[in-house]
mmCIF file of C-alpha atoms in Angstrom:
data_model
loop_
_atom_site.group_PDB
_atom_site.id
_atom_site.type_symbol
_atom_site.label_atom_id
_atom_site.label_comp_id
_atom_site.label_asym_id
_atom_site.label_seq_id
_atom_site.Cartn_x
_atom_site.Cartn_y
_atom_site.Cartn_z
ATOM 1 C CA MET P 1 -43.260 115.754 -29.895
ATOM 2 C CA HIS P 2 -40.591 113.416 -30.076
ATOM 3 C CA LYS P 3 -38.230 113.559 -33.317
ATOM 4 C CA LEU P 4 -38.656 110.384 -35.130
ATOM 5 C CA GLU P 5 -35.483 108.369 -35.280
ATOM 6 C CA LYS P 6 -34.205 106.932 -38.619
ATOM 7 C CA GLU P 7 -34.370 103.271 -39.278
ATOM 8 C CA PRO P 8 -30.921 101.648 -39.534
ATOM 9 C CA MET P 9 -29.794 100.665 -42.885
ATOM 10 C CA PRO P 10 -29.670 96.877 -43.817
ATOM 11 C CA PRO P 11 -26.234 95.377 -43.980
ATOM 12 C CA GLU P 12 -24.734 95.600 -47.395
ATOM 13 C CA ILE P 13 -25.340 91.953 -49.069
ATOM 14 C CA HIS P 14 -22.357 90.268 -50.957
ATOM 15 C CA ALA P 15 -23.588 88.701 -53.898
ATOM 16 C CA GLU P 16 -20.664 86.676 -54.483
ATOM 17 C CA VAL P 17 -20.903 82.951 -54.954
ATOM 18 C CA PRO P 18 -18.690 80.319 -53.030
ATOM 19 C CA ASP P 19 -16.435 78.108 -54.687
ATOM 20 C CA GLU P 20 -17.958 74.854 -55.875
ATOM 21 C CA LEU P 21 -17.370 72.002 -53.382
ATOM 22 C CA GLU P 22 -15.383 68.860 -54.189
ATOM 23 C CA PRO P 23 -17.839 65.694 -53.848
ATOM 24 C CA ALA P 24 -17.784 64.394 -50.204
ATOM 25 C CA PRO P 25 -16.016 61.016 -50.066
ATOM 26 C CA LEU P 26 -18.090 58.041 -49.426
ATOM 27 C CA ALA P 27 -18.086 56.766 -45.863
ATOM 28 C CA TYR P 28 -16.395 53.589 -46.636
ATOM 29 C CA GLU P 29 -13.925 55.253 -48.877
ATOM 30 C CA ASN P 30 -13.208 57.979 -46.215
ATOM 31 C CA PRO P 31 -9.752 57.008 -44.459
ATOM 32 C CA GLU P 32 -10.008 59.625 -41.932
ATOM 33 C CA PHE P 33 -13.094 58.070 -40.726
ATOM 34 C CA LEU P 34 -12.045 54.541 -41.115
ATOM 35 C CA ASN P 35 -8.915 54.983 -39.306
ATOM 36 C CA SER P 36 -10.491 56.887 -36.434
ATOM 37 C CA PRO P 37 -11.788 55.658 -33.187
ATOM 38 C CA GLU P 38 -15.519 55.727 -34.583
ATOM 39 C CA GLY P 39 -14.505 53.667 -37.535
ATOM 40 C CA ARG P 40 -13.183 50.864 -35.230
ATOM 41 C CA LEU P 41 -16.468 48.889 -35.419
ATOM 42 C CA VAL P 42 -16.230 48.968 -39.197
ATOM 43 C CA ARG P 43 -12.655 47.755 -38.972
ATOM 44 C CA ILE P 44 -13.371 44.802 -36.747
ATOM 45 C CA MET P 45 -16.335 43.601 -38.870
ATOM 46 C CA ALA P 46 -14.014 43.882 -42.133
ATOM 47 C CA GLU P 47 -11.627 41.527 -40.584
ATOM 48 C CA TYR P 48 -14.503 39.152 -39.952
ATOM 49 C CA GLN P 49 -16.258 39.353 -43.289
ATOM 50 C CA GLU P 50 -13.348 39.592 -45.699
ATOM 51 C CA PRO P 51 -11.635 36.557 -44.461
ATOM 52 C CA MET P 52 -14.686 34.584 -44.374
ATOM 53 C CA ALA P 53 -15.692 35.740 -47.930
ATOM 54 C CA ARG P 54 -12.305 34.522 -49.169
ATOM 55 C CA PHE P 55 -12.245 31.261 -47.519
ATOM 56 C CA ARG P 56 -15.741 30.377 -48.876
ATOM 57 C CA ARG P 57 -14.400 31.625 -52.349
ATOM 58 C CA GLU P 58 -11.442 29.267 -51.992
ATOM 59 C CA ARG P 59 -13.504 26.451 -50.575
ATOM 60 C CA ILE P 60 -11.693 25.995 -47.259
ATOM 61 C CA GLN P 61 -13.642 23.829 -44.808
ATOM 62 C CA ASP P 62 -11.258 23.546 -41.814
ATOM 63 C CA THR P 63 -7.333 23.878 -41.010
ATOM 64 C CA VAL P 64 -4.469 22.276 -39.121
ATOM 65 C CA VAL P 65 -2.556 25.241 -37.383
ATOM 66 C CA PHE P 66 1.182 25.425 -36.855
ATOM 67 C CA PHE P 67 2.527 27.526 -34.099
ATOM 68 C CA GLY P 68 6.240 27.917 -33.400
ATOM 69 C CA SER P 69 9.052 30.351 -33.050
ATOM 70 C CA ALA P 70 9.613 32.917 -36.069
ATOM 71 C CA ARG P 71 13.148 34.058 -34.832
ATOM 72 C CA PHE P 72 15.164 31.243 -36.388
ATOM 73 C CA ARG P 73 15.942 30.946 -40.296
ATOM 74 C CA ALA P 74 16.320 27.553 -41.879
ATOM 75 C CA LEU P 75 19.640 25.907 -42.259
ATOM 76 C CA ASP P 76 20.023 26.058 -45.753
ATOM 77 C CA VAL P 77 22.222 24.604 -48.329
ATOM 78 C CA ALA P 78 23.037 28.015 -49.786
ATOM 79 C CA HIS P 79 23.760 29.565 -46.306
ATOM 80 C CA SER P 80 26.609 28.302 -44.116
ATOM 81 C CA GLU P 81 25.692 30.673 -41.095
ATOM 82 C CA LEU P 82 22.736 30.844 -38.781
ATOM 83 C CA GLU P 83 21.125 34.043 -38.324
ATOM 84 C CA LEU P 84 18.790 35.105 -35.176
ATOM 85 C CA LEU P 85 15.838 37.541 -36.193
ATOM 86 C CA ALA P 86 15.365 40.538 -33.978
ATOM 87 C CA SER P 87 11.701 39.663 -32.840
ATOM 88 C CA SER P 88 8.874 37.660 -33.592
ATOM 89 C CA GLY P 89 7.393 38.434 -37.203
ATOM 90 C CA SER P 90 10.547 40.813 -38.070
ATOM 91 C CA GLY P 91 12.504 40.246 -41.120
ATOM 92 C CA GLU P 92 15.675 42.217 -39.608
ATOM 93 C CA PRO P 93 18.422 40.328 -37.968
ATOM 94 C CA ALA P 94 18.989 40.754 -34.189
ATOM 95 C CA PRO P 95 22.056 42.591 -32.943
ATOM 96 C CA GLU P 96 25.525 41.129 -33.335
ATOM 97 C CA TYR P 97 25.752 40.125 -29.516
ATOM 98 C CA GLU P 98 22.740 38.140 -29.857
ATOM 99 C CA GLN P 99 23.855 36.122 -32.844
ATOM 100 C CA PRO P 100 25.123 32.519 -32.829
ATOM 101 C CA ALA P 101 28.820 32.064 -33.103
ATOM 102 C CA ARG P 102 29.842 31.812 -36.691
ATOM 103 C CA PRO P 103 32.212 28.846 -37.733
ATOM 104 C CA ASP P 104 35.281 30.790 -38.012
ATOM 105 C CA GLU P 105 34.689 32.219 -34.195
ATOM 106 C CA ILE P 106 34.251 28.609 -33.069
ATOM 107 C CA GLU P 107 37.477 27.285 -34.883
ATOM 108 C CA SER P 108 39.436 30.153 -33.481
ATOM 109 C CA GLY P 109 38.259 29.942 -30.152
ATOM 110 C CA GLU P 110 37.187 33.612 -30.125
ATOM 111 C CA ALA P 111 33.303 32.610 -29.651
ATOM 112 C CA SER P 112 31.703 33.611 -25.982
ATOM 113 C CA ARG P 113 30.047 31.027 -24.117
ATOM 114 C CA LEU P 114 26.770 32.969 -25.033
ATOM 115 C CA LYS P 115 27.470 32.642 -28.540
ATOM 116 C CA LEU P 116 28.371 28.942 -28.497
ATOM 117 C CA LYS P 117 24.992 28.309 -26.624
ATOM 118 C CA LEU P 118 23.169 30.220 -29.424
ATOM 119 C CA ALA P 119 25.163 28.360 -32.064
ATOM 120 C CA GLU P 120 23.988 25.032 -30.424
ATOM 121 C CA ALA P 121 20.318 26.405 -29.903
ATOM 122 C CA ALA P 122 20.281 27.546 -33.677
ATOM 123 C CA VAL P 123 21.141 24.178 -34.878
ATOM 124 C CA GLU P 124 18.403 22.685 -32.537
ATOM 125 C CA MET P 125 15.829 25.081 -33.996
ATOM 126 C CA ALA P 126 17.074 24.477 -37.475
ATOM 127 C CA ARG P 127 15.977 20.756 -37.003
ATOM 128 C CA TYR P 128 12.612 21.946 -35.932
ATOM 129 C CA TYR P 129 12.162 24.009 -38.898
ATOM 130 C CA GLU P 130 12.775 20.712 -41.036
ATOM 131 C CA ASP P 131 10.678 18.809 -38.941
ATOM 132 C CA ALA P 132 7.831 21.272 -39.426
ATOM 133 C CA ARG P 133 8.338 21.549 -43.076
ATOM 134 C CA ARG P 134 8.261 17.799 -43.404
ATOM 135 C CA LEU P 135 5.143 17.341 -41.192
ATOM 136 C CA ALA P 136 3.294 20.140 -43.177
ATOM 137 C CA GLY P 137 4.202 18.302 -46.076
ATOM 138 C CA MET P 138 2.846 14.863 -45.040
ATOM 139 C CA MET P 139 -0.397 16.709 -43.764
ATOM 140 C CA SER P 140 -1.057 18.323 -47.144
ATOM 141 C CA THR P 141 -0.278 15.471 -49.188
ATOM 142 C CA TRP P 142 -2.602 13.238 -47.185
ATOM 143 C CA SER P 143 -5.433 16.079 -47.227
ATOM 144 C CA GLN P 144 -5.162 16.163 -50.921
ATOM 145 C CA THR P 145 -6.625 12.773 -51.073
ATOM 146 C CA LEU P 146 -9.759 13.254 -48.939
ATOM 147 C CA PRO P 147 -13.099 13.379 -51.136
ATOM 148 C CA GLY P 148 -15.247 16.276 -51.123
ATOM 149 C CA ARG P 149 -15.721 19.703 -53.047
ATOM 150 C CA ARG P 150 -14.012 21.663 -50.245
ATOM 151 C CA HIS P 151 -10.252 21.409 -49.233
ATOM 152 C CA ARG P 152 -9.729 19.911 -45.644
ATOM 153 C CA PHE P 153 -7.301 20.481 -43.017
ATOM 154 C CA VAL P 154 -5.307 23.141 -44.962
ATOM 155 C CA VAL P 155 -1.925 23.730 -43.515
ATOM 156 C CA THR P 156 -2.401 27.252 -41.681
ATOM 157 C CA SER P 157 0.320 29.462 -39.976
ATOM 158 C CA GLY P 158 0.980 33.044 -38.755
ATOM 159 C CA GLY P 159 2.434 33.706 -42.075
ATOM 160 C CA GLY P 160 5.956 34.959 -41.135
ATOM 161 C CA PRO P 161 9.210 33.550 -40.790
ATOM 162 C CA GLY P 162 10.651 30.563 -38.943
ATOM 163 C CA ILE P 163 8.380 27.836 -38.044
ATOM 164 C CA MET P 164 5.562 29.459 -39.781
ATOM 165 C CA GLU P 165 7.636 29.706 -43.006
ATOM 166 C CA ALA P 166 8.298 25.997 -42.616
ATOM 167 C CA ALA P 167 4.840 25.053 -42.331
ATOM 168 C CA ASN P 168 3.772 26.816 -45.399
ATOM 169 C CA ARG P 169 6.877 25.787 -47.134
ATOM 170 C CA GLY P 170 6.157 21.968 -46.527
ATOM 171 C CA ALA P 171 2.278 22.537 -47.915
ATOM 172 C CA TYR P 172 3.377 24.491 -50.862
ATOM 173 C CA GLU P 173 6.072 21.832 -51.858
ATOM 174 C CA ALA P 174 3.256 18.884 -51.408
ATOM 175 C CA GLY P 175 1.257 21.046 -53.833
ATOM 176 C CA GLY P 176 -1.491 22.072 -51.443
ATOM 177 C CA LYS P 177 -3.210 25.601 -50.598
ATOM 178 C CA THR P 178 -1.612 26.984 -47.505
ATOM 179 C CA ILE P 179 -2.913 29.923 -45.296
ATOM 180 C CA GLY P 180 -0.869 32.642 -43.876
ATOM 181 C CA LEU P 181 -2.793 34.774 -40.980
ATOM 182 C CA ASN P 182 -0.135 37.808 -40.792
ATOM 183 C CA ILE P 183 -0.302 40.655 -38.177
ATOM 184 C CA GLN P 184 0.594 44.197 -38.541
ATOM 185 C CA LEU P 185 3.469 44.926 -36.091
ATOM 186 C CA PRO P 186 5.460 48.320 -35.295
ATOM 187 C CA PHE P 187 8.619 46.881 -37.062
ATOM 188 C CA GLU P 188 8.815 45.694 -40.448
ATOM 189 C CA GLN P 189 7.675 42.325 -41.408
ATOM 190 C CA HIS P 190 6.255 40.526 -44.391
ATOM 191 C CA PRO P 191 4.529 37.260 -45.368
ATOM 192 C CA ASN P 192 6.667 34.330 -46.246
ATOM 193 C CA PRO P 193 6.491 33.430 -50.126
ATOM 194 C CA TYR P 194 5.077 30.127 -49.619
ATOM 195 C CA ILE P 195 1.583 31.171 -48.660
ATOM 196 C CA THR P 196 -1.062 30.726 -51.274
ATOM 197 C CA PRO P 197 -1.580 34.377 -52.582
ATOM 198 C CA GLU P 198 -5.496 34.047 -52.335
ATOM 199 C CA LEU P 199 -5.104 33.063 -48.802
ATOM 200 C CA ASN P 200 -2.506 35.699 -47.524
ATOM 201 C CA PHE P 201 -4.268 37.597 -44.829
ATOM 202 C CA ASP P 202 -2.897 40.635 -42.753
ATOM 203 C CA PHE P 203 -4.726 41.617 -39.553
ATOM 204 C CA HIS P 204 -4.739 44.851 -37.257
ATOM 205 C CA TYR P 205 -6.349 43.303 -34.611
ATOM 206 C CA PHE P 206 -4.698 40.155 -32.525
ATOM 207 C CA PHE P 207 -8.175 39.062 -31.316
ATOM 208 C CA MET P 208 -9.499 38.861 -34.755
ATOM 209 C CA ARG P 209 -6.629 36.941 -35.935
ATOM 210 C CA LYS P 210 -6.919 34.511 -33.165
ATOM 211 C CA TYR P 211 -10.613 34.096 -34.051
ATOM 212 C CA TRP P 212 -9.662 32.724 -37.416
ATOM 213 C CA PHE P 213 -6.924 30.604 -35.785
ATOM 214 C CA ALA P 214 -9.668 28.752 -33.598
ATOM 215 C CA TYR P 215 -12.681 29.140 -35.760
ATOM 216 C CA LEU P 216 -11.703 26.923 -38.891
ATOM 217 C CA ALA P 217 -9.005 24.660 -36.844
ATOM 218 C CA LYS P 218 -9.482 20.984 -36.293
ATOM 219 C CA ALA P 219 -6.025 20.484 -35.004
ATOM 220 C CA LEU P 220 -3.149 22.404 -33.636
ATOM 221 C CA VAL P 221 0.468 21.826 -33.628
ATOM 222 C CA VAL P 222 2.784 23.788 -31.468
ATOM 223 C CA PHE P 223 6.354 23.702 -32.263
ATOM 224 C CA PRO P 224 8.885 25.377 -29.795
ATOM 225 C CA GLY P 225 8.586 29.145 -29.387
ATOM 226 C CA GLY P 226 8.352 32.138 -27.190
ATOM 227 C CA PHE P 227 5.581 34.146 -25.630
ATOM 228 C CA GLY P 228 3.490 34.278 -28.883
ATOM 229 C CA THR P 229 3.458 30.670 -29.167
ATOM 230 C CA MET P 230 2.699 30.017 -25.656
ATOM 231 C CA ASP P 231 -0.077 32.537 -25.848
ATOM 232 C CA GLU P 232 -1.802 30.851 -28.619
ATOM 233 C CA MET P 233 -1.112 27.289 -27.504
ATOM 234 C CA PHE P 234 -2.783 28.127 -24.056
ATOM 235 C CA GLU P 235 -5.666 30.129 -25.524
ATOM 236 C CA VAL P 236 -6.691 26.997 -27.447
ATOM 237 C CA LEU P 237 -5.994 24.657 -24.733
ATOM 238 C CA THR P 238 -8.177 26.873 -22.302
ATOM 239 C CA LEU P 239 -11.059 27.019 -24.834
ATOM 240 C CA THR P 240 -10.971 23.254 -25.136
ATOM 241 C CA GLN P 241 -10.746 22.712 -21.465
ATOM 242 C CA THR P 242 -13.648 25.065 -20.976
ATOM 243 C CA ARG P 243 -15.676 23.100 -23.685
ATOM 244 C CA LYS P 244 -16.313 26.739 -25.533
ATOM 245 C CA LEU P 245 -15.439 24.903 -28.856
ATOM 246 C CA ALA P 246 -18.284 23.239 -30.534
ATOM 247 C CA LYS P 247 -15.887 20.565 -31.969
ATOM 248 C CA LYS P 248 -13.076 18.069 -30.992
ATOM 249 C CA ILE P 249 -9.628 19.506 -31.781
ATOM 250 C CA THR P 250 -6.331 17.574 -31.721
ATOM 251 C CA VAL P 251 -3.366 19.290 -29.970
ATOM 252 C CA VAL P 252 0.180 18.044 -30.627
ATOM 253 C CA ILE P 253 3.020 19.779 -28.636
ATOM 254 C CA TYR P 254 6.157 18.971 -30.660
ATOM 255 C CA GLY P 255 9.269 18.491 -29.045
ATOM 256 C CA PRO P 256 8.968 17.453 -25.319
ATOM 257 C CA GLU P 257 12.613 17.918 -24.724
ATOM 258 C CA TYR P 258 12.054 21.815 -25.180
ATOM 259 C CA TRP P 259 8.601 22.128 -23.674
ATOM 260 C CA LYS P 260 9.180 20.031 -20.434
ATOM 261 C CA HIS P 261 12.153 22.235 -19.790
ATOM 262 C CA VAL P 262 9.977 25.381 -20.546
ATOM 263 C CA ILE P 263 6.697 24.446 -18.721
ATOM 264 C CA ASN P 264 6.603 22.055 -15.894
ATOM 265 C CA LEU P 265 2.391 20.909 -16.581
ATOM 266 C CA GLU P 266 2.627 18.025 -14.191
ATOM 267 C CA LEU P 267 3.316 20.513 -11.293
ATOM 268 C CA LEU P 268 0.247 22.366 -12.367
ATOM 269 C CA VAL P 269 -1.767 18.966 -11.460
ATOM 270 C CA GLU P 270 0.312 18.615 -8.176
ATOM 271 C CA LYS P 271 -0.617 22.077 -7.059
ATOM 272 C CA GLY P 272 -4.354 21.580 -7.967
ATOM 273 C CA ALA P 273 -4.143 24.569 -10.695
ATOM 274 C CA ILE P 274 -5.588 22.087 -13.466
ATOM 275 C CA ALA P 275 -7.327 18.731 -13.230
ATOM 276 C CA PRO P 276 -5.175 15.463 -13.970
ATOM 277 C CA GLU P 277 -7.548 14.872 -17.205
ATOM 278 C CA ASP P 278 -6.462 18.421 -18.547
ATOM 279 C CA LEU P 279 -3.145 16.397 -19.488
ATOM 280 C CA GLU P 280 -5.325 14.491 -21.868
ATOM 281 C CA LEU P 281 -5.966 17.594 -23.757
ATOM 282 C CA PHE P 282 -2.966 17.151 -25.804
ATOM 283 C CA GLN P 283 -0.019 14.699 -26.901
ATOM 284 C CA PHE P 284 3.442 15.112 -27.397
ATOM 285 C CA ALA P 285 5.418 14.094 -30.325
ATOM 286 C CA ASP P 286 9.209 14.040 -31.287
ATOM 287 C CA THR P 287 9.378 13.173 -34.976
ATOM 288 C CA PRO P 288 7.103 14.038 -37.816
ATOM 289 C CA GLU P 289 6.018 10.568 -38.382
ATOM 290 C CA ASP P 290 4.732 10.317 -34.603
ATOM 291 C CA ALA P 291 3.094 13.852 -34.964
ATOM 292 C CA PHE P 292 1.467 12.747 -38.280
ATOM 293 C CA ARG P 293 0.177 9.656 -36.741
ATOM 294 C CA ILE P 294 -1.676 11.693 -34.017
ATOM 295 C CA LEU P 295 -2.908 14.000 -36.125
ATOM 296 C CA LYS P 296 -4.186 11.621 -38.830
ATOM 297 C CA ASP P 297 -5.915 9.408 -36.112
ATOM 298 C CA GLY P 298 -7.442 12.300 -34.334
ATOM 299 C CA LEU P 299 -8.753 14.020 -37.526
ATOM 300 C CA THR P 300 -10.116 10.713 -38.713
ATOM 301 C CA GLU P 301 -11.847 9.796 -35.737
ATOM 302 C CA ASN P 302 -13.249 13.092 -34.724
ATOM 303 C CA HIS P 303 -14.056 14.600 -38.113
ATOM 304 C CA LEU P 304 -14.075 11.828 -40.919
ATOM 305 C CA GLU P 305 -15.693 9.085 -39.515
ATOM 306 C CA SER P 306 -18.874 10.765 -37.647
ATOM 307 C CA ASP P 307 -22.326 10.333 -39.221
ATOM 308 C CA TYR P 308 -22.312 13.857 -40.155
ATOM 309 C CA GLU P 309 -18.996 13.777 -41.956
ATOM 310 C CA ARG P 310 -20.055 10.539 -43.548
ATOM 311 C CA GLU P 311 -23.367 12.178 -45.094
ATOM 312 C CA GLN P 312 -21.395 15.329 -46.484
ATOM 313 C CA GLN P 313 -18.702 12.867 -48.136
ATOM 314 C CA ARG P 314 -21.667 10.990 -49.603
ATOM 315 C CA LEU P 315 -22.959 14.247 -51.015
ATOM 316 C CA GLU P 316 -19.848 15.727 -52.038
ATOM 317 C CA ARG P 317 -17.833 12.714 -54.058
ATOM 318 C CA GLU P 318 -16.739 14.943 -56.778
ATOM 319 C CA ARG P 319 -13.264 16.172 -56.971
ATOM 320 C CA ILE P 320 -12.654 19.802 -55.853
ATOM 321 C CA PRO P 321 -13.110 22.093 -58.623
ATOM 322 C CA VAL P 322 -10.204 23.886 -60.104
ATOM 323 C CA GLU P 323 -12.147 27.132 -60.027
ATOM 324 C CA PRO P 324 -13.033 29.233 -57.041
ATOM 325 C CA ALA P 325 -16.339 29.060 -55.751
ATOM 326 C CA PRO P 326 -18.784 31.633 -57.148
ATOM 327 C CA SER P 327 -19.522 34.749 -55.247
ATOM 328 C CA ALA P 328 -23.301 35.536 -54.088
ATOM 329 C CA GLN P 329 -23.512 37.791 -57.014
ATOM 330 C CA GLU P 330 -22.667 35.201 -59.370
ATOM 331 C CA MET P 331 -24.574 32.577 -58.025
ATOM 332 C CA MET P 332 -27.877 34.814 -57.681
ATOM 333 C CA GLY P 333 -27.211 35.876 -61.371
ATOM 334 C CA PRO P 334 -29.939 37.851 -63.150
ATOM 335 C CA ASP P 335 -32.368 37.227 -60.041
ATOM 336 C CA ILE P 336 -30.543 39.962 -58.248
ATOM 337 C CA THR P 337 -29.685 43.395 -59.072
ATOM 338 C CA LYS P 338 -26.030 43.867 -59.509
ATOM 339 C CA THR P 339 -24.213 46.122 -57.156
ATOM 340 C CA ARG P 340 -20.714 47.192 -56.460
#
């Protein structure tokens, strides 16, 4: 007979209770998830829905968008020197060798040829700053006279310095609401102080920022600028050219002396790259008064005199209420369960 083997002893069981767990974060409050590649769709949706909610809350119907250089400061009474900014959207000054010549350098003859040219350009750009400021003020003053419960043709910019600041400043000084659609950049940048606080936006995604530029815009004013300005201008012109916009948009290119040196649009026609009628997608202007006339005529013809607009105005003869529009929760009241 085989000797029976002993059964193995069961392993010793530890009766210790693990430490109590902290509550798991809610998905929409979990920064590790929200900032991960898996959270990208949520971030994109937030940059659509959150601005939409604020625009509705503030009763913004449509906008007039100002594009232009962010690199130049205004020629202000309190500052005798012009300063060139480091790059688009940055609040930091450019290196010394890129700065325009100072008055003392010009008087002493110590300024280099490049610095003298930059000084001349800085004065020219300061003039464009003041023109943008004046035009935005004229637009905002006129738009506030229009009937209806919603704000029409609200002056909008990219929210930064330079021409963007000038546009927001002009609308602010005229007593109107004004929008800033800022963008997060690798270097330090801040929204300019003239934006209506409730309409101060900051985007991570360039394409979502561009969406909000184009979606609400009924007119576009393009002041002298660089890569970003040209990118934004040609994007809107392409949408118009290909009839992807379900509306007519008035485009004013401000400063023909600048732009006709930068871009030869007539050559595009001569080479067959664009059709001759594509040059009718925009108009040039060189004074705030000319630009305002073009904008007012285009906006009136395309958006204030149509049957739909007339009906809307008939239904909305009341003055724009001072208080923001109620949220969905406030409108539904006791008929809907309150949520957070």
